[in-house]
Amino acid sequence: MKVAAEHAGVARKTEELCQVLLELPNFTELRQKVEAFMNDELAKFNYQALSERGHLLQEKQNMGAPITDEEIAQYEALRDTFMKSTVSTSFVEAQKEIGRLQDMVNQYFHKTFELGRVPKAEDFECCDSSCGCH
């Protein structure tokens, strides 16, 4: 019970963060794009086929096996088919924006533990490629 009480503040602030996300001007649009994709069986099928082919090629590359021109052409054909759909391209755009939001939250979370305080904007500035912001 002590752990739950200790984390109640975190839960409350997390709920506040979620409310801020809900209030973003593009939140409804992002949700609609994701929902449209989830309701489009062909788009999901094409995404699954593209994803599976990409994973297969990645595994071959990791094992040092050669990837043929035919395999590359098949992957590109799957990608082209997927990207011809407005629903699919809108989904990809929404996923990118959602990912940027998640990355920002995660950066603040990690920086808080790193610094032992709430980070400021200048804590995310860097002067070279070694800081991880590039």
PDB file of N, CA and C in Angstrom, residues 36-55 74-75 77-83 85 87-88 91:
ATOM      1  N   ALA A  36      -8.749   5.737 -38.797  1.00  0.00           N
ATOM      2  CA  ALA A  36      -9.042   5.445 -40.201  1.00  0.00           C
ATOM      3  C   ALA A  36      -8.187   4.280 -40.690  1.00  0.00           C
ATOM      4  N   PHE A  37      -6.925   4.286 -40.301  1.00  0.00           N
ATOM      5  CA  PHE A  37      -6.040   3.181 -40.678  1.00  0.00           C
ATOM      6  C   PHE A  37      -6.508   1.871 -40.044  1.00  0.00           C
ATOM      7  N   MET A  38      -6.832   1.917 -38.767  1.00  0.00           N
ATOM      8  CA  MET A  38      -7.248   0.700 -38.058  1.00  0.00           C
ATOM      9  C   MET A  38      -8.555   0.129 -38.618  1.00  0.00           C
ATOM     10  N   ASN A  39      -9.353   0.958 -39.255  1.00  0.00           N
ATOM     11  CA  ASN A  39     -10.609   0.503 -39.842  1.00  0.00           C
ATOM     12  C   ASN A  39     -10.474   0.102 -41.312  1.00  0.00           C
ATOM     13  N   ASP A  40      -9.293   0.251 -41.881  1.00  0.00           N
ATOM     14  CA  ASP A  40      -9.057  -0.069 -43.290  1.00  0.00           C
ATOM     15  C   ASP A  40      -8.285  -1.390 -43.380  1.00  0.00           C
ATOM     16  N   GLU A  41      -9.004  -2.469 -43.645  1.00  0.00           N
ATOM     17  CA  GLU A  41      -8.379  -3.801 -43.664  1.00  0.00           C
ATOM     18  C   GLU A  41      -7.295  -3.918 -44.725  1.00  0.00           C
ATOM     19  N   LEU A  42      -7.495  -3.318 -45.895  1.00  0.00           N
ATOM     20  CA  LEU A  42      -6.486  -3.402 -46.952  1.00  0.00           C
ATOM     21  C   LEU A  42      -5.218  -2.662 -46.545  1.00  0.00           C
ATOM     22  N   ALA A  43      -5.373  -1.489 -45.960  1.00  0.00           N
ATOM     23  CA  ALA A  43      -4.202  -0.729 -45.504  1.00  0.00           C
ATOM     24  C   ALA A  43      -3.431  -1.518 -44.454  1.00  0.00           C
ATOM     25  N   LYS A  44      -4.149  -2.141 -43.513  1.00  0.00           N
ATOM     26  CA  LYS A  44      -3.480  -2.943 -42.480  1.00  0.00           C
ATOM     27  C   LYS A  44      -2.791  -4.155 -43.099  1.00  0.00           C
ATOM     28  N   PHE A  45      -3.439  -4.790 -44.065  1.00  0.00           N
ATOM     29  CA  PHE A  45      -2.835  -5.949 -44.734  1.00  0.00           C
ATOM     30  C   PHE A  45      -1.549  -5.528 -45.446  1.00  0.00           C
ATOM     31  N   ASN A  46      -1.615  -4.406 -46.181  1.00  0.00           N
ATOM     32  CA  ASN A  46      -0.426  -3.926 -46.897  1.00  0.00           C
ATOM     33  C   ASN A  46       0.686  -3.545 -45.931  1.00  0.00           C
ATOM     34  N   TYR A  47       0.324  -2.968 -44.799  1.00  0.00           N
ATOM     35  CA  TYR A  47       1.315  -2.613 -43.775  1.00  0.00           C
ATOM     36  C   TYR A  47       1.978  -3.873 -43.219  1.00  0.00           C
ATOM     37  N   GLN A  48       1.179  -4.882 -42.939  1.00  0.00           N
ATOM     38  CA  GLN A  48       1.706  -6.144 -42.404  1.00  0.00           C
ATOM     39  C   GLN A  48       2.659  -6.800 -43.401  1.00  0.00           C
ATOM     40  N   ALA A  49       2.263  -6.820 -44.674  1.00  0.00           N
ATOM     41  CA  ALA A  49       3.112  -7.424 -45.707  1.00  0.00           C
ATOM     42  C   ALA A  49       4.427  -6.662 -45.825  1.00  0.00           C
ATOM     43  N   LEU A  50       4.358  -5.343 -45.822  1.00  0.00           N
ATOM     44  CA  LEU A  50       5.564  -4.518 -45.908  1.00  0.00           C
ATOM     45  C   LEU A  50       6.455  -4.731 -44.698  1.00  0.00           C
ATOM     46  N   SER A  51       5.850  -4.758 -43.529  1.00  0.00           N
ATOM     47  CA  SER A  51       6.600  -4.950 -42.291  1.00  0.00           C
ATOM     48  C   SER A  51       7.296  -6.309 -42.267  1.00  0.00           C
ATOM     49  N   GLU A  52       6.566  -7.349 -42.623  1.00  0.00           N
ATOM     50  CA  GLU A  52       7.154  -8.695 -42.629  1.00  0.00           C
ATOM     51  C   GLU A  52       8.308  -8.789 -43.614  1.00  0.00           C
ATOM     52  N   ARG A  53       8.129  -8.208 -44.806  1.00  0.00           N
ATOM     53  CA  ARG A  53       9.207  -8.244 -45.806  1.00  0.00           C
ATOM     54  C   ARG A  53      10.410  -7.462 -45.309  1.00  0.00           C
ATOM     55  N   GLY A  54      10.173  -6.326 -44.682  1.00  0.00           N
ATOM     56  CA  GLY A  54      11.269  -5.527 -44.134  1.00  0.00           C
ATOM     57  C   GLY A  54      12.034  -6.274 -43.053  1.00  0.00           C
ATOM     58  N   HIS A  55      11.305  -6.961 -42.175  1.00  0.00           N
ATOM     59  CA  HIS A  55      11.963  -7.746 -41.121  1.00  0.00           C
ATOM     60  C   HIS A  55      12.772  -8.885 -41.720  1.00  0.00           C
ATOM     61  N   GLN A  74      10.758  -6.494 -54.738  1.00  0.00           N
ATOM     62  CA  GLN A  74       9.515  -6.913 -54.090  1.00  0.00           C
ATOM     63  C   GLN A  74       9.188  -6.000 -52.908  1.00  0.00           C
ATOM     64  N   TYR A  75      10.198  -5.673 -52.124  1.00  0.00           N
ATOM     65  CA  TYR A  75       9.996  -4.777 -50.986  1.00  0.00           C
ATOM     66  C   TYR A  75       9.531  -3.402 -51.468  1.00  0.00           C
ATOM     67  N   ALA A  77       8.010  -2.655 -54.205  1.00  0.00           N
ATOM     68  CA  ALA A  77       6.645  -2.753 -54.733  1.00  0.00           C
ATOM     69  C   ALA A  77       5.634  -2.738 -53.589  1.00  0.00           C
ATOM     70  N   LEU A  78       5.935  -3.457 -52.518  1.00  0.00           N
ATOM     71  CA  LEU A  78       5.054  -3.454 -51.350  1.00  0.00           C
ATOM     72  C   LEU A  78       4.977  -2.059 -50.725  1.00  0.00           C
ATOM     73  N   ARG A  79       6.125  -1.395 -50.642  1.00  0.00           N
ATOM     74  CA  ARG A  79       6.161  -0.044 -50.080  1.00  0.00           C
ATOM     75  C   ARG A  79       5.365   0.921 -50.954  1.00  0.00           C
ATOM     76  N   ASP A  80       5.535   0.814 -52.267  1.00  0.00           N
ATOM     77  CA  ASP A  80       4.801   1.693 -53.182  1.00  0.00           C
ATOM     78  C   ASP A  80       3.295   1.475 -53.065  1.00  0.00           C
ATOM     79  N   THR A  81       2.886   0.222 -52.976  1.00  0.00           N
ATOM     80  CA  THR A  81       1.462  -0.092 -52.822  1.00  0.00           C
ATOM     81  C   THR A  81       0.925   0.503 -51.532  1.00  0.00           C
ATOM     82  N   PHE A  82       1.667   0.328 -50.459  1.00  0.00           N
ATOM     83  CA  PHE A  82       1.251   0.862 -49.160  1.00  0.00           C
ATOM     84  C   PHE A  82       1.132   2.382 -49.211  1.00  0.00           C
ATOM     85  N   MET A  83       2.125   3.039 -49.786  1.00  0.00           N
ATOM     86  CA  MET A  83       2.176   4.497 -49.776  1.00  0.00           C
ATOM     87  C   MET A  83       1.218   5.140 -50.772  1.00  0.00           C
ATOM     88  N   SER A  85      -1.907   4.703 -50.739  1.00  0.00           N
ATOM     89  CA  SER A  85      -3.140   4.916 -49.981  1.00  0.00           C
ATOM     90  C   SER A  85      -3.019   6.165 -49.118  1.00  0.00           C
ATOM     91  N   VAL A  87      -4.935   6.870 -46.682  1.00  0.00           N
ATOM     92  CA  VAL A  87      -5.113   6.411 -45.303  1.00  0.00           C
ATOM     93  C   VAL A  87      -3.765   5.983 -44.728  1.00  0.00           C
ATOM     94  N   SER A  88      -2.987   5.276 -45.528  1.00  0.00           N
ATOM     95  CA  SER A  88      -1.680   4.788 -45.068  1.00  0.00           C
ATOM     96  C   SER A  88      -0.694   5.925 -44.845  1.00  0.00           C
ATOM     97  N   PHE A  91      -1.596   7.790 -41.793  1.00  0.00           N
ATOM     98  CA  PHE A  91      -1.236   7.007 -40.618  1.00  0.00           C
ATOM     99  C   PHE A  91       0.252   7.160 -40.317  1.00  0.00           C
TER     100      PHE A  91
END
